[in-house]
Amino acid sequence: MQKVEFLLFPGFQMLAYVLATETLRLANKCAGEPLFEWETLTATQAPVRASNGALVAPDRTGWRTGSAPELVLLCAGYDPLQNVPASVKAWLARMDRSGATLGGVDTGTVVLAALGFLDGHEAVLHYEAEPGFRETWPDIAVSDRIYCHGRRRLTAAGGIATSDAMLAWIASTASAALAAATSDAMAHGEIRPPAAGQRAETTADPVLQQMHRMMAASLQDPRPLQEIADSLRLSLKALRLRCQRGLGMAPKAYYLQLRLSYARDLLRNTEMPVTEVGLAAGFASPASFSRLFKSRYQHSPRALRRR
């Protein structure tokens, strides 16, 4: 029997936790026998409150000292590093040495990185936490895929992607046929490949999709719009018309929106000084950054940081 242990941190994403456990339950039902068992632990060894306010108690207190489970999955939410006792790292290290796969969903991946368990591994986490993750751990390769599974690591974006990640794990530990049957039982449909994107395209226009990728790749040092238009083999006027029709705004406004969104993610998910956040998002002037940010989000960068 395959053993899974869920390690919950305060504010963990309930959706991801429920989907992970339900995927295992339905896999057992489809198999006609209990192939998987699981239990829930908490980082605090006490009940923790989930993202939706529900209180979840651990199935037991104390760290496992016997044989390691096949999978340890960390579930976290906002401020994932706020309450990580030293005993968590010691226990995870013991599980790692014993051959367990270590995984993280949503910002559970952040905890794994902070404790040193993702060095030399590729990582996936929720896209909102990606900017801060890249700034904090630049040597860890981050993918914008929905999950990554390999070399005894399983990281996922959280949310619905948790189901895809768990189904992939079931396929690797049991069979692809069982994973497919479980997916059907969940009315999940086709299991998405890991390379599937976390976010829907903002437009069906492939030219504007390419424009988006160019802009997203150059947030700290914004590219001139004329240069982007030239790369797309369009005149600047044609790009403006296409952008207005497809996105409802001018390319300059769209670029600004991307940069401000990036700055907001950094403010929420890192301790970077506000001035450095502005520079990372391509704003050389702190005053200009603060004014534009407040215009879009109704709060100054410093006020958002305090919330």
mmCIF file of C-alpha atoms in Angstrom:
data_model
loop_
_atom_site.group_PDB
_atom_site.id
_atom_site.type_symbol
_atom_site.label_atom_id
_atom_site.label_comp_id
_atom_site.label_asym_id
_atom_site.label_seq_id
_atom_site.Cartn_x
_atom_site.Cartn_y
_atom_site.Cartn_z
ATOM 1 C CA MET A 1 0.000 0.000 0.000
ATOM 2 C CA GLN A 2 1.238 3.484 -0.923
ATOM 3 C CA LYS A 3 1.360 5.924 1.978
ATOM 4 C CA VAL A 4 0.886 9.691 1.552
ATOM 5 C CA GLU A 5 1.374 12.236 4.308
ATOM 6 C CA PHE A 6 -0.034 15.746 3.959
ATOM 7 C CA LEU A 7 1.750 18.467 5.894
ATOM 8 C CA LEU A 8 -0.483 21.510 6.327
ATOM 9 C CA PHE A 9 0.724 25.008 7.146
ATOM 10 C CA PRO A 10 -1.471 27.835 8.492
ATOM 11 C CA GLY A 11 -3.516 29.375 5.680
ATOM 12 C CA PHE A 12 -3.070 26.359 3.396
ATOM 13 C CA GLN A 13 -5.172 26.225 0.241
ATOM 14 C CA MET A 14 -8.198 24.075 1.088
ATOM 15 C CA LEU A 15 -9.057 23.445 -2.566
ATOM 16 C CA ALA A 16 -5.685 21.803 -3.211
ATOM 17 C CA TYR A 17 -5.880 19.672 -0.055
ATOM 18 C CA VAL A 18 -9.395 18.425 -0.786
ATOM 19 C CA LEU A 19 -8.591 17.638 -4.413
ATOM 20 C CA ALA A 20 -5.470 15.697 -3.423
ATOM 21 C CA THR A 21 -7.251 13.563 -0.836
ATOM 22 C CA GLU A 22 -10.316 13.004 -3.024
ATOM 23 C CA THR A 23 -8.109 11.902 -5.910
ATOM 24 C CA LEU A 24 -6.595 9.223 -3.664
ATOM 25 C CA ARG A 25 -10.006 8.155 -2.359
ATOM 26 C CA LEU A 26 -11.426 7.766 -5.844
ATOM 27 C CA ALA A 27 -8.318 5.902 -6.992
ATOM 28 C CA ASN A 28 -8.962 3.326 -4.268
ATOM 29 C CA LYS A 29 -12.598 3.087 -5.331
ATOM 30 C CA CYS A 30 -11.671 2.598 -8.987
ATOM 31 C CA ALA A 31 -9.038 0.007 -8.094
ATOM 32 C CA GLY A 32 -11.505 -1.961 -5.995
ATOM 33 C CA GLU A 33 -8.962 -2.169 -3.186
ATOM 34 C CA PRO A 34 -7.127 0.228 -0.859
ATOM 35 C CA LEU A 35 -3.954 0.946 -2.808
ATOM 36 C CA PHE A 36 -3.409 4.306 -1.132
ATOM 37 C CA GLU A 37 -3.695 5.491 2.432
ATOM 38 C CA TRP A 38 -3.034 8.940 3.805
ATOM 39 C CA GLU A 39 -2.914 10.957 6.962
ATOM 40 C CA THR A 40 -2.733 14.629 7.737
ATOM 41 C CA LEU A 41 -0.085 16.348 9.822
ATOM 42 C CA THR A 42 0.283 20.028 10.604
ATOM 43 C CA ALA A 43 3.445 22.069 10.911
ATOM 44 C CA THR A 44 2.318 23.354 14.301
ATOM 45 C CA GLN A 45 1.253 19.915 15.616
ATOM 46 C CA ALA A 46 -2.118 21.566 16.337
ATOM 47 C CA PRO A 47 -5.234 22.345 14.286
ATOM 48 C CA VAL A 48 -4.553 24.895 11.543
ATOM 49 C CA ARG A 49 -6.958 27.201 9.777
ATOM 50 C CA ALA A 50 -7.285 26.848 6.012
ATOM 51 C CA SER A 51 -7.636 29.550 3.393
ATOM 52 C CA ASN A 52 -11.426 29.361 3.649
ATOM 53 C CA GLY A 53 -11.444 29.670 7.429
ATOM 54 C CA ALA A 54 -12.065 25.985 8.173
ATOM 55 C CA LEU A 55 -10.076 24.470 11.013
ATOM 56 C CA VAL A 56 -8.356 21.165 10.225
ATOM 57 C CA ALA A 57 -6.930 18.985 12.981
ATOM 58 C CA PRO A 58 -3.977 16.638 12.416
ATOM 59 C CA ASP A 59 -4.626 12.913 12.429
ATOM 60 C CA ARG A 60 -1.789 12.583 14.925
ATOM 61 C CA THR A 61 0.859 14.681 16.617
ATOM 62 C CA GLY A 62 4.549 13.936 16.590
ATOM 63 C CA TRP A 63 6.746 13.140 13.615
ATOM 64 C CA ARG A 64 6.825 9.710 12.037
ATOM 65 C CA THR A 65 9.874 7.733 13.121
ATOM 66 C CA GLY A 66 9.187 4.484 11.285
ATOM 67 C CA SER A 67 9.286 3.739 7.565
ATOM 68 C CA ALA A 68 8.899 6.707 5.266
ATOM 69 C CA PRO A 69 5.735 7.271 3.223
ATOM 70 C CA GLU A 70 5.982 7.205 -0.544
ATOM 71 C CA LEU A 71 4.930 10.864 -0.776
ATOM 72 C CA VAL A 72 5.042 13.830 1.593
ATOM 73 C CA LEU A 73 3.002 16.739 0.246
ATOM 74 C CA LEU A 74 3.301 20.215 1.741
ATOM 75 C CA CYS A 75 0.225 22.446 1.452
ATOM 76 C CA ALA A 76 0.593 26.143 2.218
ATOM 77 C CA GLY A 77 -0.940 29.507 1.360
ATOM 78 C CA TYR A 78 -0.065 33.166 1.920
ATOM 79 C CA ASP A 79 2.988 33.819 4.108
ATOM 80 C CA PRO A 80 4.117 30.179 3.915
ATOM 81 C CA LEU A 81 7.321 30.815 5.889
ATOM 82 C CA GLN A 82 5.603 32.536 8.784
ATOM 83 C CA ASN A 83 5.422 29.388 10.917
ATOM 84 C CA VAL A 84 7.958 26.717 9.964
ATOM 85 C CA PRO A 85 9.362 25.047 13.094
ATOM 86 C CA ALA A 86 12.919 23.711 12.913
ATOM 87 C CA SER A 87 11.515 20.233 13.499
ATOM 88 C CA VAL A 88 9.859 20.351 10.057
ATOM 89 C CA LYS A 89 13.204 20.487 8.259
ATOM 90 C CA ALA A 90 14.664 17.702 10.375
ATOM 91 C CA TRP A 91 11.679 15.459 9.686
ATOM 92 C CA LEU A 92 11.636 16.187 5.957
ATOM 93 C CA ALA A 93 15.367 15.471 5.756
ATOM 94 C CA ARG A 94 14.766 12.113 7.410
ATOM 95 C CA MET A 95 11.937 11.320 5.002
ATOM 96 C CA ASP A 96 14.123 12.363 2.068
ATOM 97 C CA ARG A 97 16.967 10.092 3.183
ATOM 98 C CA SER A 98 14.472 7.254 3.508
ATOM 99 C CA GLY A 99 13.433 7.588 -0.138
ATOM 100 C CA ALA A 100 10.155 9.506 0.092
ATOM 101 C CA THR A 101 9.114 11.828 -2.709
ATOM 102 C CA LEU A 102 8.832 15.366 -1.341
ATOM 103 C CA GLY A 103 6.171 17.568 -2.853
ATOM 104 C CA GLY A 104 4.626 20.979 -2.535
ATOM 105 C CA VAL A 105 1.417 22.479 -3.889
ATOM 106 C CA ASP A 106 0.791 26.190 -4.265
ATOM 107 C CA THR A 107 3.311 27.830 -1.900
ATOM 108 C CA GLY A 108 4.245 24.526 -0.301
ATOM 109 C CA THR A 109 6.936 24.724 -2.964
ATOM 110 C CA VAL A 110 8.245 27.879 -1.263
ATOM 111 C CA VAL A 111 8.716 25.971 1.994
ATOM 112 C CA LEU A 112 10.626 23.199 0.218
ATOM 113 C CA ALA A 113 12.907 25.775 -1.400
ATOM 114 C CA ALA A 114 13.491 27.677 1.833
ATOM 115 C CA LEU A 115 14.511 24.468 3.588
ATOM 116 C CA GLY A 116 16.920 23.495 0.810
ATOM 117 C CA PHE A 117 15.016 20.565 -0.680
ATOM 118 C CA LEU A 118 14.728 21.981 -4.197
ATOM 119 C CA ASP A 119 18.397 22.712 -4.841
ATOM 120 C CA GLY A 120 19.183 21.269 -8.266
ATOM 121 C CA HIS A 121 15.521 20.583 -9.009
ATOM 122 C CA GLU A 122 12.948 22.264 -11.228
ATOM 123 C CA ALA A 123 10.045 23.826 -9.350
ATOM 124 C CA VAL A 124 6.430 24.751 -10.015
ATOM 125 C CA LEU A 125 4.250 26.948 -7.823
ATOM 126 C CA HIS A 126 1.269 29.266 -8.211
ATOM 127 C CA TYR A 127 2.010 31.959 -10.770
ATOM 128 C CA GLU A 128 1.302 34.772 -8.288
ATOM 129 C CA ALA A 129 4.169 33.555 -6.100
ATOM 130 C CA GLU A 130 6.599 33.068 -8.997
ATOM 131 C CA PRO A 131 8.073 36.606 -9.097
ATOM 132 C CA GLY A 132 9.073 36.550 -5.457
ATOM 133 C CA PHE A 133 10.347 32.993 -5.734
ATOM 134 C CA ARG A 134 12.596 33.886 -8.663
ATOM 135 C CA GLU A 135 13.992 36.884 -6.809
ATOM 136 C CA THR A 136 14.658 34.897 -3.629
ATOM 137 C CA TRP A 137 16.005 31.678 -5.185
ATOM 138 C CA PRO A 138 17.450 32.661 -8.573
ATOM 139 C CA ASP A 139 19.401 29.391 -8.845
ATOM 140 C CA ILE A 140 16.267 27.220 -8.766
ATOM 141 C CA ALA A 141 14.717 26.699 -12.189
ATOM 142 C CA VAL A 142 11.062 27.755 -12.065
ATOM 143 C CA SER A 143 8.568 26.555 -14.649
ATOM 144 C CA ASP A 144 5.190 28.104 -15.427
ATOM 145 C CA ARG A 145 3.770 24.618 -16.008
ATOM 146 C CA ILE A 146 0.975 23.214 -13.863
ATOM 147 C CA TYR A 147 3.158 20.588 -12.193
ATOM 148 C CA CYS A 148 6.589 18.989 -12.298
ATOM 149 C CA HIS A 149 7.277 15.371 -11.293
ATOM 150 C CA GLY A 150 10.660 13.687 -11.291
ATOM 151 C CA ARG A 151 13.717 12.759 -9.221
ATOM 152 C CA ARG A 152 11.603 12.273 -6.088
ATOM 153 C CA ARG A 153 10.081 15.716 -6.232
ATOM 154 C CA LEU A 154 6.497 16.698 -7.071
ATOM 155 C CA THR A 155 5.578 20.374 -7.182
ATOM 156 C CA ALA A 156 2.341 21.847 -8.467
ATOM 157 C CA ALA A 157 0.623 25.182 -8.948
ATOM 158 C CA GLY A 158 -2.182 24.285 -6.550
ATOM 159 C CA GLY A 159 -5.879 24.684 -7.255
ATOM 160 C CA ILE A 160 -7.251 22.409 -9.969
ATOM 161 C CA ALA A 161 -3.702 21.557 -11.070
ATOM 162 C CA THR A 162 -3.392 19.518 -7.865
ATOM 163 C CA SER A 163 -5.639 16.874 -9.412
ATOM 164 C CA ASP A 164 -3.437 16.611 -12.498
ATOM 165 C CA ALA A 165 -0.327 16.298 -10.335
ATOM 166 C CA MET A 166 -1.848 13.584 -8.156
ATOM 167 C CA LEU A 167 -3.130 11.694 -11.192
ATOM 168 C CA ALA A 168 0.367 11.798 -12.682
ATOM 169 C CA TRP A 169 1.774 10.441 -9.430
ATOM 170 C CA ILE A 170 -0.831 7.657 -9.384
ATOM 171 C CA ALA A 171 0.077 6.767 -12.968
ATOM 172 C CA SER A 172 3.740 6.457 -11.984
ATOM 173 C CA THR A 173 3.171 4.463 -8.799
ATOM 174 C CA ALA A 174 0.207 2.294 -9.864
ATOM 175 C CA SER A 175 -0.784 2.490 -13.538
ATOM 176 C CA ALA A 176 -1.837 4.903 -16.250
ATOM 177 C CA ALA A 177 -5.084 2.947 -16.565
ATOM 178 C CA LEU A 178 -5.958 3.582 -12.911
ATOM 179 C CA ALA A 179 -5.097 7.261 -13.268
ATOM 180 C CA ALA A 180 -7.386 7.521 -16.308
ATOM 181 C CA ALA A 181 -10.227 5.723 -14.520
ATOM 182 C CA THR A 182 -9.813 8.002 -11.506
ATOM 183 C CA SER A 183 -9.876 11.065 -13.733
ATOM 184 C CA ASP A 184 -13.131 9.850 -15.267
ATOM 185 C CA ALA A 185 -14.628 9.220 -11.824
ATOM 186 C CA MET A 186 -13.829 12.821 -10.921
ATOM 187 C CA ALA A 187 -15.474 14.066 -14.134
ATOM 188 C CA HIS A 188 -12.060 15.601 -14.695
ATOM 189 C CA GLY A 189 -11.827 14.519 -18.315
ATOM 190 C CA GLU A 190 -8.454 14.256 -19.978
ATOM 191 C CA ILE A 191 -5.470 14.499 -17.651
ATOM 192 C CA ARG A 192 -3.543 17.612 -18.565
ATOM 193 C CA PRO A 193 0.147 17.230 -19.375
ATOM 194 C CA PRO A 194 2.594 19.006 -17.066
ATOM 195 C CA ALA A 195 3.442 21.536 -19.781
ATOM 196 C CA ALA A 196 -0.115 22.910 -19.771
ATOM 197 C CA GLY A 197 -0.186 26.582 -18.844
ATOM 198 C CA GLN A 198 -1.498 27.855 -15.513
ATOM 199 C CA ARG A 199 -3.354 30.786 -17.045
ATOM 200 C CA ALA A 200 -5.756 31.095 -19.917
ATOM 201 C CA GLU A 201 -4.583 33.178 -22.839
ATOM 202 C CA THR A 202 -5.775 36.764 -22.554
ATOM 203 C CA THR A 203 -6.592 36.759 -26.255
ATOM 204 C CA ALA A 204 -7.078 34.312 -29.102
ATOM 205 C CA ASP A 205 -4.914 36.465 -31.366
ATOM 206 C CA PRO A 206 -1.524 34.712 -31.760
ATOM 207 C CA VAL A 207 0.202 38.009 -32.534
ATOM 208 C CA LEU A 208 -1.016 39.539 -29.281
ATOM 209 C CA GLN A 209 -0.039 36.370 -27.442
ATOM 210 C CA GLN A 210 3.480 36.818 -28.786
ATOM 211 C CA MET A 211 3.408 40.471 -27.781
ATOM 212 C CA HIS A 212 2.438 39.424 -24.265
ATOM 213 C CA ARG A 213 5.352 37.001 -24.054
ATOM 214 C CA MET A 214 7.786 39.678 -25.216
ATOM 215 C CA MET A 215 6.521 42.151 -22.653
ATOM 216 C CA ALA A 216 6.434 39.602 -19.823
ATOM 217 C CA ALA A 217 10.051 38.684 -20.535
ATOM 218 C CA SER A 218 11.194 42.314 -20.215
ATOM 219 C CA LEU A 219 9.512 43.816 -17.175
ATOM 220 C CA GLN A 220 12.593 45.152 -15.408
ATOM 221 C CA ASP A 221 13.916 46.756 -18.574
ATOM 222 C CA PRO A 222 10.829 47.504 -20.702
ATOM 223 C CA ARG A 223 11.360 47.252 -24.429
ATOM 224 C CA PRO A 224 10.359 50.205 -26.645
ATOM 225 C CA LEU A 225 6.986 49.615 -28.286
ATOM 226 C CA GLN A 226 8.490 50.318 -31.695
ATOM 227 C CA GLU A 227 10.976 47.498 -31.146
ATOM 228 C CA ILE A 228 8.170 45.119 -30.181
ATOM 229 C CA ALA A 229 6.149 46.146 -33.233
ATOM 230 C CA ASP A 230 9.175 45.574 -35.472
ATOM 231 C CA SER A 231 9.667 42.096 -33.989
ATOM 232 C CA LEU A 232 6.029 41.330 -34.775
ATOM 233 C CA ARG A 233 6.457 42.729 -38.292
ATOM 234 C CA LEU A 234 3.803 45.350 -37.689
ATOM 235 C CA SER A 235 3.805 49.102 -37.782
ATOM 236 C CA LEU A 236 3.329 50.733 -34.399
ATOM 237 C CA LYS A 237 -0.045 52.021 -35.554
ATOM 238 C CA ALA A 238 -1.132 48.528 -36.612
ATOM 239 C CA LEU A 239 -0.048 47.113 -33.243
ATOM 240 C CA ARG A 240 -2.042 49.776 -31.421
ATOM 241 C CA LEU A 241 -5.171 49.015 -33.446
ATOM 242 C CA ARG A 242 -4.764 45.267 -32.986
ATOM 243 C CA CYS A 243 -4.194 45.638 -29.261
ATOM 244 C CA GLN A 244 -7.201 47.923 -28.861
ATOM 245 C CA ARG A 245 -9.451 45.463 -30.686
ATOM 246 C CA GLY A 246 -8.124 42.339 -28.974
ATOM 247 C CA LEU A 247 -7.427 43.579 -25.449
ATOM 248 C CA GLY A 248 -9.479 46.743 -25.167
ATOM 249 C CA MET A 249 -6.467 48.918 -24.416
ATOM 250 C CA ALA A 250 -3.367 50.375 -25.991
ATOM 251 C CA PRO A 251 -0.126 48.357 -25.889
ATOM 252 C CA LYS A 252 1.444 50.947 -23.584
ATOM 253 C CA ALA A 253 -1.378 50.513 -21.070
ATOM 254 C CA TYR A 254 -1.177 46.728 -21.330
ATOM 255 C CA TYR A 255 2.578 46.780 -20.701
ATOM 256 C CA LEU A 256 2.072 49.021 -17.682
ATOM 257 C CA GLN A 257 -0.586 46.657 -16.357
ATOM 258 C CA LEU A 258 1.825 43.702 -16.569
ATOM 259 C CA ARG A 259 4.552 45.615 -14.742
ATOM 260 C CA LEU A 260 2.239 46.790 -11.967
ATOM 261 C CA SER A 261 0.855 43.279 -11.525
ATOM 262 C CA TYR A 262 4.405 41.958 -11.246
ATOM 263 C CA ALA A 263 5.195 44.601 -8.629
ATOM 264 C CA ARG A 264 2.084 43.687 -6.644
ATOM 265 C CA ASP A 265 3.123 40.014 -6.590
ATOM 266 C CA LEU A 266 6.572 40.984 -5.323
ATOM 267 C CA LEU A 267 5.073 43.145 -2.592
ATOM 268 C CA ARG A 268 2.814 40.314 -1.472
ATOM 269 C CA ASN A 269 5.318 37.480 -1.636
ATOM 270 C CA THR A 270 8.725 38.955 -0.758
ATOM 271 C CA GLU A 271 10.347 41.227 1.790
ATOM 272 C CA MET A 272 12.073 43.273 -0.933
ATOM 273 C CA PRO A 273 12.180 46.996 -0.128
ATOM 274 C CA VAL A 274 9.512 48.949 -1.991
ATOM 275 C CA THR A 275 12.118 50.883 -3.970
ATOM 276 C CA GLU A 276 13.708 47.626 -5.169
ATOM 277 C CA VAL A 277 10.288 46.281 -6.127
ATOM 278 C CA GLY A 278 9.739 49.336 -8.293
ATOM 279 C CA LEU A 279 13.107 48.884 -9.985
ATOM 280 C CA ALA A 280 12.407 45.187 -10.587
ATOM 281 C CA ALA A 281 9.181 46.178 -12.343
ATOM 282 C CA GLY A 282 10.914 48.768 -14.517
ATOM 283 C CA PHE A 283 10.168 51.957 -12.565
ATOM 284 C CA ALA A 284 13.267 54.110 -12.124
ATOM 285 C CA SER A 285 11.334 56.781 -10.208
ATOM 286 C CA PRO A 286 9.882 55.740 -6.811
ATOM 287 C CA ALA A 287 7.387 58.606 -6.978
ATOM 288 C CA SER A 288 6.145 57.545 -10.395
ATOM 289 C CA PHE A 289 5.889 53.919 -9.252
ATOM 290 C CA SER A 290 3.865 54.870 -6.186
ATOM 291 C CA ARG A 291 1.532 57.148 -8.143
ATOM 292 C CA LEU A 292 0.832 54.613 -10.920
ATOM 293 C CA PHE A 293 0.448 51.741 -8.461
ATOM 294 C CA LYS A 294 -2.059 53.654 -6.336
ATOM 295 C CA SER A 295 -3.993 54.690 -9.442
ATOM 296 C CA ARG A 296 -4.471 51.035 -10.379
ATOM 297 C CA TYR A 297 -4.897 49.326 -6.998
ATOM 298 C CA GLN A 298 -6.262 52.157 -4.795
ATOM 299 C CA HIS A 299 -3.411 51.602 -2.338
ATOM 300 C CA SER A 300 0.165 52.796 -2.383
ATOM 301 C CA PRO A 301 2.850 50.082 -2.515
ATOM 302 C CA ARG A 302 3.700 50.683 1.153
ATOM 303 C CA ALA A 303 0.041 50.517 2.173
ATOM 304 C CA LEU A 304 -0.412 47.214 0.341
ATOM 305 C CA ARG A 305 2.668 45.809 2.089
ATOM 306 C CA ARG A 306 1.109 46.692 5.465
ATOM 307 C CA ARG A 307 -2.232 45.013 4.689
#
